PDB file of C-alpha atoms in Angstrom:
ATOM      1  CA  MET A  28       0.057  -0.085  -0.004  1.00  0.00           C
ATOM      2  CA  SER A  29       1.500   3.552  -1.067  1.00  0.00           C
ATOM      3  CA  ALA A  30       2.017   6.296   1.381  1.00  0.00           C
ATOM      4  CA  ARG A  31      -0.852   8.089  -0.202  1.00  0.00           C
ATOM      5  CA  GLU A  32      -3.366   5.208   0.316  1.00  0.00           C
ATOM      6  CA  THR A  33      -2.733   5.131   4.070  1.00  0.00           C
ATOM      7  CA  ILE A  34      -4.032   8.803   4.514  1.00  0.00           C
ATOM      8  CA  GLN A  35      -7.926   8.941   4.934  1.00  0.00           C
ATOM      9  CA  PRO A  36      -9.789  11.142   2.479  1.00  0.00           C
ATOM     10  CA  THR A  37     -12.206  13.935   3.741  1.00  0.00           C
ATOM     11  CA  LEU A  38     -15.847  13.808   2.959  1.00  0.00           C
ATOM     12  CA  PHE A  39     -18.827  16.158   3.058  1.00  0.00           C
ATOM     13  CA  VAL A  40     -21.923  14.089   3.073  1.00  0.00           C
ATOM     14  CA  PRO A  41     -25.718  14.908   3.094  1.00  0.00           C
ATOM     15  CA  HIS A  42     -27.309  13.372   6.386  1.00  0.00           C
ATOM     16  CA  GLY A  43     -30.859  13.736   4.912  1.00  0.00           C
ATOM     17  CA  ALA A  44     -33.970  14.873   6.737  1.00  0.00           C
ATOM     18  CA  GLY A  45     -34.212  13.834  10.184  1.00  0.00           C
ATOM     19  CA  PRO A  46     -34.436   9.879  10.434  1.00  0.00           C
ATOM     20  CA  CYS A  47     -35.625   9.798   6.880  1.00  0.00           C
ATOM     21  CA  PHE A  48     -33.628   6.512   6.144  1.00  0.00           C
ATOM     22  CA  PHE A  49     -35.339   4.680   8.748  1.00  0.00           C
ATOM     23  CA  MET A  50     -38.972   5.176   8.178  1.00  0.00           C
ATOM     24  CA  ASP A  51     -41.638   5.326   5.405  1.00  0.00           C
ATOM     25  CA  TRP A  52     -41.640   8.510   2.917  1.00  0.00           C
ATOM     26  CA  ASN A  53     -43.724   9.752   0.153  1.00  0.00           C
ATOM     27  CA  PRO A  54     -42.674   9.078  -2.317  1.00  0.00           C
ATOM     28  CA  PRO A  55     -41.201   5.823  -0.946  1.00  0.00           C
ATOM     29  CA  ASP A  56     -37.901   5.931  -2.729  1.00  0.00           C
ATOM     30  CA  ALA A  57     -37.094   9.619  -2.046  1.00  0.00           C
ATOM     31  CA  TRP A  58     -33.954   8.778  -0.062  1.00  0.00           C
ATOM     32  CA  SER A  59     -33.014   5.489  -1.598  1.00  0.00           C
ATOM     33  CA  ALA A  60     -30.090   6.775  -3.794  1.00  0.00           C
ATOM     34  CA  MET A  61     -28.680   8.867  -0.940  1.00  0.00           C
ATOM     35  CA  ALA A  62     -28.983   5.909   1.378  1.00  0.00           C
ATOM     36  CA  ALA A  63     -27.087   3.533  -1.087  1.00  0.00           C
ATOM     37  CA  PHE A  64     -24.484   6.077  -1.310  1.00  0.00           C
ATOM     38  CA  LEU A  65     -23.850   6.260   2.380  1.00  0.00           C
ATOM     39  CA  ARG A  66     -23.681   2.436   2.702  1.00  0.00           C
ATOM     40  CA  GLY A  67     -21.254   2.276   0.023  1.00  0.00           C
ATOM     41  CA  ILE A  68     -18.585   4.794   1.427  1.00  0.00           C
ATOM     42  CA  ALA A  69     -16.801   2.211   3.732  1.00  0.00           C
ATOM     43  CA  GLY A  70     -16.111   0.159   0.419  1.00  0.00           C
ATOM     44  CA  THR A  71     -14.298   3.216  -1.229  1.00  0.00           C
ATOM     45  CA  LEU A  72     -11.842   3.676   1.465  1.00  0.00           C
ATOM     46  CA  ALA A  73      -8.148   1.937   1.117  1.00  0.00           C
ATOM     47  CA  ARG A  74      -8.485   0.730   4.815  1.00  0.00           C
ATOM     48  CA  PRO A  75     -10.905   1.365   7.570  1.00  0.00           C
ATOM     49  CA  PRO A  76     -10.555   4.479   9.672  1.00  0.00           C
ATOM     50  CA  ARG A  77      -9.012   4.197  13.208  1.00  0.00           C
ATOM     51  CA  ALA A  78     -11.541   6.614  14.354  1.00  0.00           C
ATOM     52  CA  ILE A  79     -14.032   9.167  12.757  1.00  0.00           C
ATOM     53  CA  LEU A  80     -14.088  13.020  13.335  1.00  0.00           C
ATOM     54  CA  MET A  81     -17.680  14.471  12.463  1.00  0.00           C
ATOM     55  CA  VAL A  82     -18.203  17.851  12.046  1.00  0.00           C
ATOM     56  CA  SER A  83     -21.888  18.205  12.469  1.00  0.00           C
ATOM     57  CA  ALA A  84     -24.263  20.852  11.380  1.00  0.00           C
ATOM     58  CA  HIS A  85     -26.410  20.358  14.574  1.00  0.00           C
ATOM     59  CA  TRP A  86     -23.990  21.504  17.056  1.00  0.00           C
ATOM     60  CA  LEU A  87     -23.130  25.138  17.235  1.00  0.00           C
ATOM     61  CA  GLU A  88     -21.009  26.954  20.089  1.00  0.00           C
ATOM     62  CA  ALA A  89     -19.737  30.203  20.702  1.00  0.00           C
ATOM     63  CA  GLU A  90     -16.135  28.638  20.135  1.00  0.00           C
ATOM     64  CA  PHE A  91     -15.315  25.380  18.861  1.00  0.00           C
ATOM     65  CA  ALA A  92     -16.102  22.449  20.957  1.00  0.00           C
ATOM     66  CA  VAL A  93     -15.204  18.781  20.687  1.00  0.00           C
ATOM     67  CA  GLY A  94     -17.110  15.809  22.436  1.00  0.00           C
ATOM     68  CA  ALA A  95     -14.654  13.973  24.879  1.00  0.00           C
ATOM     69  CA  GLY A  96     -17.095  11.551  26.371  1.00  0.00           C
ATOM     70  CA  ARG A  97     -16.300   7.784  26.391  1.00  0.00           C
ATOM     71  CA  GLN A  98     -19.579   6.515  25.704  1.00  0.00           C
ATOM     72  CA  PRO A  99     -21.872   9.308  24.285  1.00  0.00           C
ATOM     73  CA  GLU A 100     -25.666   8.953  24.415  1.00  0.00           C
ATOM     74  CA  LEU A 101     -27.772   9.657  21.248  1.00  0.00           C
ATOM     75  CA  ILE A 102     -29.529  13.096  21.065  1.00  0.00           C
ATOM     76  CA  TYR A 103     -32.709  12.740  19.283  1.00  0.00           C
ATOM     77  CA  ASP A 104     -32.935  16.280  17.763  1.00  0.00           C
ATOM     78  CA  TYR A 105     -35.650  15.936  15.164  1.00  0.00           C
ATOM     79  CA  TYR A 106     -39.261  16.482  15.924  1.00  0.00           C
ATOM     80  CA  GLY A 107     -42.611  14.893  14.915  1.00  0.00           C
ATOM     81  CA  PHE A 108     -41.277  11.634  13.613  1.00  0.00           C
ATOM     82  CA  PRO A 109     -42.568   7.965  14.091  1.00  0.00           C
ATOM     83  CA  PRO A 110     -41.896   6.768  17.866  1.00  0.00           C
ATOM     84  CA  HIS A 111     -39.662   4.063  16.453  1.00  0.00           C
ATOM     85  CA  THR A 112     -37.175   6.733  15.293  1.00  0.00           C
ATOM     86  CA  TYR A 113     -36.434   7.739  18.846  1.00  0.00           C
ATOM     87  CA  GLU A 114     -35.540   4.105  19.620  1.00  0.00           C
ATOM     88  CA  LEU A 115     -32.666   4.174  17.101  1.00  0.00           C
ATOM     89  CA  ARG A 116     -29.380   3.055  18.539  1.00  0.00           C
ATOM     90  CA  TYR A 117     -25.720   3.650  17.457  1.00  0.00           C
ATOM     91  CA  PRO A 118     -23.592   2.631  20.428  1.00  0.00           C
ATOM     92  CA  ALA A 119     -20.176   3.823  18.655  1.00  0.00           C
ATOM     93  CA  PRO A 120     -17.527   4.715  21.658  1.00  0.00           C
ATOM     94  CA  GLY A 121     -16.007   8.153  21.825  1.00  0.00           C
ATOM     95  CA  ASP A 122     -12.209   8.710  22.025  1.00  0.00           C
ATOM     96  CA  PRO A 123     -11.236  11.099  24.643  1.00  0.00           C
ATOM     97  CA  ALA A 124      -7.628  10.929  23.521  1.00  0.00           C
ATOM     98  CA  LEU A 125      -8.511  12.060  20.069  1.00  0.00           C
ATOM     99  CA  ALA A 126     -10.707  15.024  21.355  1.00  0.00           C
ATOM    100  CA  ALA A 127      -7.966  16.229  23.386  1.00  0.00           C
ATOM    101  CA  GLU A 128      -5.617  15.919  20.258  1.00  0.00           C
ATOM    102  CA  VAL A 129      -8.334  17.951  18.251  1.00  0.00           C
ATOM    103  CA  ALA A 130      -8.626  20.670  21.014  1.00  0.00           C
ATOM    104  CA  GLY A 131      -4.861  20.987  21.073  1.00  0.00           C
ATOM    105  CA  LEU A 132      -4.323  21.375  17.171  1.00  0.00           C
ATOM    106  CA  LEU A 133      -7.057  24.026  17.085  1.00  0.00           C
ATOM    107  CA  GLY A 134      -5.583  25.773  20.071  1.00  0.00           C
ATOM    108  CA  ALA A 135      -2.421  25.965  18.417  1.00  0.00           C
ATOM    109  CA  ALA A 136      -3.878  27.508  15.510  1.00  0.00           C
ATOM    110  CA  ASP A 137      -5.381  30.307  17.614  1.00  0.00           C
ATOM    111  CA  LEU A 138      -8.781  28.552  17.605  1.00  0.00           C
ATOM    112  CA  PRO A 139     -10.027  28.041  20.941  1.00  0.00           C
ATOM    113  CA  CYS A 140     -11.704  24.771  21.395  1.00  0.00           C
ATOM    114  CA  ARG A 141     -13.042  23.429  24.653  1.00  0.00           C
ATOM    115  CA  GLN A 142     -13.562  19.753  25.369  1.00  0.00           C
ATOM    116  CA  ASP A 143     -17.258  18.523  26.316  1.00  0.00           C
ATOM    117  CA  ALA A 144     -17.515  15.190  28.080  1.00  0.00           C
ATOM    118  CA  GLN A 145     -21.161  15.604  28.387  1.00  0.00           C
ATOM    119  CA  ARG A 146     -22.375  16.084  24.884  1.00  0.00           C
ATOM    120  CA  GLY A 147     -23.987  13.484  23.109  1.00  0.00           C
ATOM    121  CA  PHE A 148     -24.285  12.361  19.351  1.00  0.00           C
ATOM    122  CA  ASP A 149     -26.795  14.334  17.381  1.00  0.00           C
ATOM    123  CA  HIS A 150     -28.808  12.876  14.469  1.00  0.00           C
ATOM    124  CA  GLY A 151     -26.143  14.699  12.134  1.00  0.00           C
ATOM    125  CA  MET A 152     -23.710  12.011  13.372  1.00  0.00           C
ATOM    126  CA  PHE A 153     -25.740   8.949  14.006  1.00  0.00           C
ATOM    127  CA  ILE A 154     -28.138   8.976  11.030  1.00  0.00           C
ATOM    128  CA  PRO A 155     -25.638   8.866   8.299  1.00  0.00           C
ATOM    129  CA  LEU A 156     -23.129   6.781  10.170  1.00  0.00           C
ATOM    130  CA  LYS A 157     -25.762   4.044  11.183  1.00  0.00           C
ATOM    131  CA  LEU A 158     -25.505   3.589   7.199  1.00  0.00           C
ATOM    132  CA  MET A 159     -22.020   4.178   6.575  1.00  0.00           C
ATOM    133  CA  PHE A 160     -20.574   2.134   9.368  1.00  0.00           C
ATOM    134  CA  PRO A 161     -23.365   0.359  10.722  1.00  0.00           C
ATOM    135  CA  ALA A 162     -21.405  -2.023  13.147  1.00  0.00           C
ATOM    136  CA  ALA A 163     -20.820   1.141  15.392  1.00  0.00           C
ATOM    137  CA  ASP A 164     -17.281  -0.133  16.219  1.00  0.00           C
ATOM    138  CA  ILE A 165     -15.131   2.690  15.119  1.00  0.00           C
ATOM    139  CA  PRO A 166     -14.676   5.390  17.737  1.00  0.00           C
ATOM    140  CA  VAL A 167     -16.471   8.840  16.852  1.00  0.00           C
ATOM    141  CA  VAL A 168     -15.544  12.406  18.059  1.00  0.00           C
ATOM    142  CA  GLN A 169     -17.988  15.070  16.995  1.00  0.00           C
ATOM    143  CA  LEU A 170     -16.738  18.686  16.525  1.00  0.00           C
ATOM    144  CA  SER A 171     -19.093  21.648  16.779  1.00  0.00           C
ATOM    145  CA  LEU A 172     -19.539  24.661  14.372  1.00  0.00           C
ATOM    146  CA  ARG A 173     -18.996  28.079  15.707  1.00  0.00           C
ATOM    147  CA  GLN A 174     -22.010  30.296  16.053  1.00  0.00           C
ATOM    148  CA  ASP A 175     -20.504  33.010  14.218  1.00  0.00           C
ATOM    149  CA  LEU A 176     -20.664  30.977  11.083  1.00  0.00           C
ATOM    150  CA  ASP A 177     -17.425  32.430   9.693  1.00  0.00           C
ATOM    151  CA  PRO A 178     -16.570  30.346   6.612  1.00  0.00           C
ATOM    152  CA  GLN A 179     -12.758  31.257   6.864  1.00  0.00           C
ATOM    153  CA  ALA A 180     -12.619  30.237  10.602  1.00  0.00           C
ATOM    154  CA  HIS A 181     -14.066  26.875   9.801  1.00  0.00           C
ATOM    155  CA  PHE A 182     -11.848  26.389   6.838  1.00  0.00           C
ATOM    156  CA  ASP A 183      -8.808  27.302   9.058  1.00  0.00           C
ATOM    157  CA  ALA A 184     -10.021  24.585  11.592  1.00  0.00           C
ATOM    158  CA  GLY A 185      -9.786  22.042   8.780  1.00  0.00           C
ATOM    159  CA  CYS A 186      -6.357  22.987   7.955  1.00  0.00           C
ATOM    160  CA  ALA A 187      -5.397  22.555  11.450  1.00  0.00           C
ATOM    161  CA  LEU A 188      -6.828  19.179  11.731  1.00  0.00           C
ATOM    162  CA  ALA A 189      -5.275  17.825   8.631  1.00  0.00           C
ATOM    163  CA  PRO A 190      -2.598  15.871  10.378  1.00  0.00           C
ATOM    164  CA  LEU A 191      -5.301  13.627  11.801  1.00  0.00           C
ATOM    165  CA  ARG A 192      -5.649  11.850   8.211  1.00  0.00           C
ATOM    166  CA  GLU A 193      -2.271  10.515   8.436  1.00  0.00           C
ATOM    167  CA  GLU A 194      -3.271   9.016  11.819  1.00  0.00           C
ATOM    168  CA  GLY A 195      -5.896   7.149  10.177  1.00  0.00           C
ATOM    169  CA  VAL A 196      -8.729   9.686  11.215  1.00  0.00           C
ATOM    170  CA  LEU A 197     -11.730  10.093   8.530  1.00  0.00           C
ATOM    171  CA  ILE A 198     -12.978  13.579   8.829  1.00  0.00           C
ATOM    172  CA  VAL A 199     -16.649  13.787   7.692  1.00  0.00           C
ATOM    173  CA  GLY A 200     -18.791  16.903   7.468  1.00  0.00           C
ATOM    174  CA  SER A 201     -22.397  16.032   7.622  1.00  0.00           C
ATOM    175  CA  GLY A 202     -24.588  18.611   6.529  1.00  0.00           C
ATOM    176  CA  MET A 203     -26.760  19.393   3.338  1.00  0.00           C
ATOM    177  CA  SER A 204     -25.310  21.136   0.077  1.00  0.00           C
ATOM    178  CA  PHE A 205     -28.974  22.788  -0.166  1.00  0.00           C
ATOM    179  CA  HIS A 206     -30.856  23.445   2.946  1.00  0.00           C
ATOM    180  CA  ASN A 207     -33.583  26.113   2.670  1.00  0.00           C
ATOM    181  CA  MET A 208     -36.409  24.573   4.400  1.00  0.00           C
ATOM    182  CA  ARG A 209     -38.888  26.574   2.254  1.00  0.00           C
ATOM    183  CA  GLY A 210     -37.619  25.260  -0.673  1.00  0.00           C
ATOM    184  CA  TYR A 211     -37.896  21.803  -0.153  1.00  0.00           C
ATOM    185  CA  GLY A 212     -40.627  20.268  -2.293  1.00  0.00           C
ATOM    186  CA  ASP A 213     -40.956  23.403  -4.212  1.00  0.00           C
ATOM    187  CA  PRO A 214     -40.348  22.887  -8.031  1.00  0.00           C
ATOM    188  CA  ARG A 215     -39.253  26.765  -8.252  1.00  0.00           C
ATOM    189  CA  PHE A 216     -35.980  25.757  -6.477  1.00  0.00           C
ATOM    190  CA  ALA A 217     -35.161  22.884  -8.830  1.00  0.00           C
ATOM    191  CA  PRO A 218     -33.243  25.381 -11.001  1.00  0.00           C
ATOM    192  CA  VAL A 219     -32.076  27.513  -8.073  1.00  0.00           C
ATOM    193  CA  SER A 220     -30.310  24.485  -6.294  1.00  0.00           C
ATOM    194  CA  ASP A 221     -28.896  23.322  -9.643  1.00  0.00           C
ATOM    195  CA  GLU A 222     -27.278  26.572 -10.157  1.00  0.00           C
ATOM    196  CA  PHE A 223     -25.651  26.615  -6.785  1.00  0.00           C
ATOM    197  CA  ASP A 224     -24.691  23.025  -7.099  1.00  0.00           C
ATOM    198  CA  GLN A 225     -22.856  23.397 -10.368  1.00  0.00           C
ATOM    199  CA  TRP A 226     -20.883  26.320  -8.618  1.00  0.00           C
ATOM    200  CA  LEU A 227     -20.187  24.222  -5.539  1.00  0.00           C
ATOM    201  CA  THR A 228     -18.784  21.438  -7.702  1.00  0.00           C
ATOM    202  CA  ALA A 229     -16.689  23.810  -9.606  1.00  0.00           C
ATOM    203  CA  THR A 230     -15.253  24.985  -6.415  1.00  0.00           C
ATOM    204  CA  VAL A 231     -14.602  21.635  -5.027  1.00  0.00           C
ATOM    205  CA  GLU A 232     -12.859  20.586  -8.051  1.00  0.00           C
ATOM    206  CA  ALA A 233     -10.643  23.791  -8.339  1.00  0.00           C
ATOM    207  CA  GLY A 234      -7.262  23.894  -7.328  1.00  0.00           C
ATOM    208  CA  PRO A 235      -6.350  24.330  -3.615  1.00  0.00           C
ATOM    209  CA  ALA A 236      -5.800  27.998  -3.656  1.00  0.00           C
ATOM    210  CA  GLU A 237      -8.875  28.769  -5.904  1.00  0.00           C
ATOM    211  CA  ARG A 238     -10.953  26.421  -3.863  1.00  0.00           C
ATOM    212  CA  ALA A 239     -10.113  28.168  -0.685  1.00  0.00           C
ATOM    213  CA  ALA A 240     -10.874  31.589  -2.130  1.00  0.00           C
ATOM    214  CA  ARG A 241     -14.039  30.621  -3.514  1.00  0.00           C
ATOM    215  CA  LEU A 242     -15.357  29.013  -0.221  1.00  0.00           C
ATOM    216  CA  ALA A 243     -14.510  31.869   1.686  1.00  0.00           C
ATOM    217  CA  ARG A 244     -16.542  33.955  -0.564  1.00  0.00           C
ATOM    218  CA  TRP A 245     -19.345  31.375  -0.835  1.00  0.00           C
ATOM    219  CA  GLU A 246     -22.109  33.994  -0.188  1.00  0.00           C
ATOM    220  CA  ALA A 247     -21.177  35.504  -3.797  1.00  0.00           C
ATOM    221  CA  ALA A 248     -22.180  32.319  -5.309  1.00  0.00           C
ATOM    222  CA  PRO A 249     -25.217  32.059  -7.933  1.00  0.00           C
ATOM    223  CA  ALA A 250     -28.243  31.689  -5.942  1.00  0.00           C
ATOM    224  CA  ALA A 251     -26.282  31.033  -2.611  1.00  0.00           C
ATOM    225  CA  ARG A 252     -28.584  32.689  -0.302  1.00  0.00           C
ATOM    226  CA  LEU A 253     -31.500  31.161  -1.834  1.00  0.00           C
ATOM    227  CA  CYS A 254     -30.020  27.983  -0.907  1.00  0.00           C
ATOM    228  CA  HIS A 255     -28.613  28.712   2.267  1.00  0.00           C
ATOM    229  CA  PRO A 256     -30.629  31.608   3.726  1.00  0.00           C
ATOM    230  CA  PRO A 257     -28.949  34.511   6.009  1.00  0.00           C
ATOM    231  CA  ARG A 258     -27.652  32.908   9.476  1.00  0.00           C
ATOM    232  CA  ALA A 259     -28.888  29.603   8.363  1.00  0.00           C
ATOM    233  CA  GLU A 260     -25.899  28.406   6.567  1.00  0.00           C
ATOM    234  CA  GLU A 261     -24.860  25.864   9.274  1.00  0.00           C
ATOM    235  CA  HIS A 262     -25.419  22.917   6.942  1.00  0.00           C
ATOM    236  CA  LEU A 263     -22.952  24.066   4.318  1.00  0.00           C
ATOM    237  CA  LEU A 264     -20.176  24.972   6.914  1.00  0.00           C
ATOM    238  CA  PRO A 265     -18.974  21.338   7.386  1.00  0.00           C
ATOM    239  CA  LEU A 266     -17.894  21.497   3.968  1.00  0.00           C
ATOM    240  CA  MET A 267     -15.495  24.179   4.690  1.00  0.00           C
ATOM    241  CA  THR A 268     -13.814  22.331   7.327  1.00  0.00           C
ATOM    242  CA  VAL A 269     -13.245  18.967   5.393  1.00  0.00           C
ATOM    243  CA  ALA A 270     -12.051  21.145   2.376  1.00  0.00           C
ATOM    244  CA  GLY A 271      -9.622  22.709   4.724  1.00  0.00           C
ATOM    245  CA  ALA A 272      -8.509  19.463   6.163  1.00  0.00           C
ATOM    246  CA  ALA A 273      -8.073  18.280   2.426  1.00  0.00           C
ATOM    247  CA  ALA A 274      -4.786  20.612   2.240  1.00  0.00           C
ATOM    248  CA  GLU A 275      -3.619  20.168  -1.528  1.00  0.00           C
ATOM    249  CA  GLY A 276      -5.762  17.144  -2.151  1.00  0.00           C
ATOM    250  CA  ARG A 277      -8.128  16.837  -5.124  1.00  0.00           C
ATOM    251  CA  GLY A 278     -11.809  17.256  -4.716  1.00  0.00           C
ATOM    252  CA  ARG A 279     -14.788  15.946  -6.504  1.00  0.00           C
ATOM    253  CA  ARG A 280     -18.540  15.402  -6.277  1.00  0.00           C
ATOM    254  CA  VAL A 281     -19.038  11.759  -5.603  1.00  0.00           C
ATOM    255  CA  PHE A 282     -23.040  11.943  -5.288  1.00  0.00           C
ATOM    256  CA  SER A 283     -25.855  13.828  -6.510  1.00  0.00           C
ATOM    257  CA  ASP A 284     -29.765  13.294  -6.646  1.00  0.00           C
ATOM    258  CA  ARG A 285     -32.769  15.319  -6.880  1.00  0.00           C
ATOM    259  CA  VAL A 286     -34.698  15.126  -3.662  1.00  0.00           C
ATOM    260  CA  MET A 287     -37.922  16.855  -2.877  1.00  0.00           C
ATOM    261  CA  GLU A 288     -37.360  19.043  -5.899  1.00  0.00           C
ATOM    262  CA  THR A 289     -33.855  20.074  -5.069  1.00  0.00           C
ATOM    263  CA  THR A 290     -30.369  18.863  -5.902  1.00  0.00           C
ATOM    264  CA  LEU A 291     -28.375  17.554  -3.107  1.00  0.00           C
ATOM    265  CA  SER A 292     -24.842  16.333  -3.567  1.00  0.00           C
ATOM    266  CA  ALA A 293     -21.669  14.849  -1.629  1.00  0.00           C
ATOM    267  CA  PHE A 294     -17.994  15.688  -1.955  1.00  0.00           C
ATOM    268  CA  ARG A 295     -14.819  13.893  -1.449  1.00  0.00           C
ATOM    269  CA  PHE A 296     -11.262  15.187  -1.054  1.00  0.00           C
ATOM    270  CA  ASP A 297      -8.189  12.776  -1.551  1.00  0.00           C
TER     271      ASP A 297
END
């Protein structure tokens, strides 16, 4: 195995709508392609990750925070879904040593990060990971976003965390490439989401310097604020962190599908 093959990629994956993969939906196959993509991710890795660092769109703090518990409980932070979806389990262990390393790397980059031993795993973590790594036997650490939603700070955080990839840590951003709640199911948003997705794909596939510059100015992208309304871009920001962690790696779109009249995509950096 080459040296390059021992370094884990970074991923930005869509986590769907609440527990959508584990319940009936109308139409029934709305999330089928996305579920199949998530199930197939493990098979695309050169080796299983030693641990997973999950950047969740569903955890915001004043400063970065990292989950440091040994066996975090689940946070069912979705509402109005069938009772059985509140009984889902994902008993993956935490990794306090990795959490301390994450906090140290961010602190060394002048990005303060506190360790939180009480925080559980929110659905931005356990819903996609139940499909990606269903055995729940890989330690997982969650990293929050910052409430200021500063794209450059989140990109810089990824840059600071890049060395973890050489330690076998898979860095995953869990969010959605389109996340305007008023747009889902509205056919008028199909071309809007397409336009932004085309820009996002071109940005991810650009060279590292151009990619970084474009992501920092993402609000200027076509239809950007129609796809991610002001102060609601938390579902896009995990992409900034995994792009920063990619360093000089090549980015590409690895999944795209039309769901609820909008285009939703996933990206990978190697």
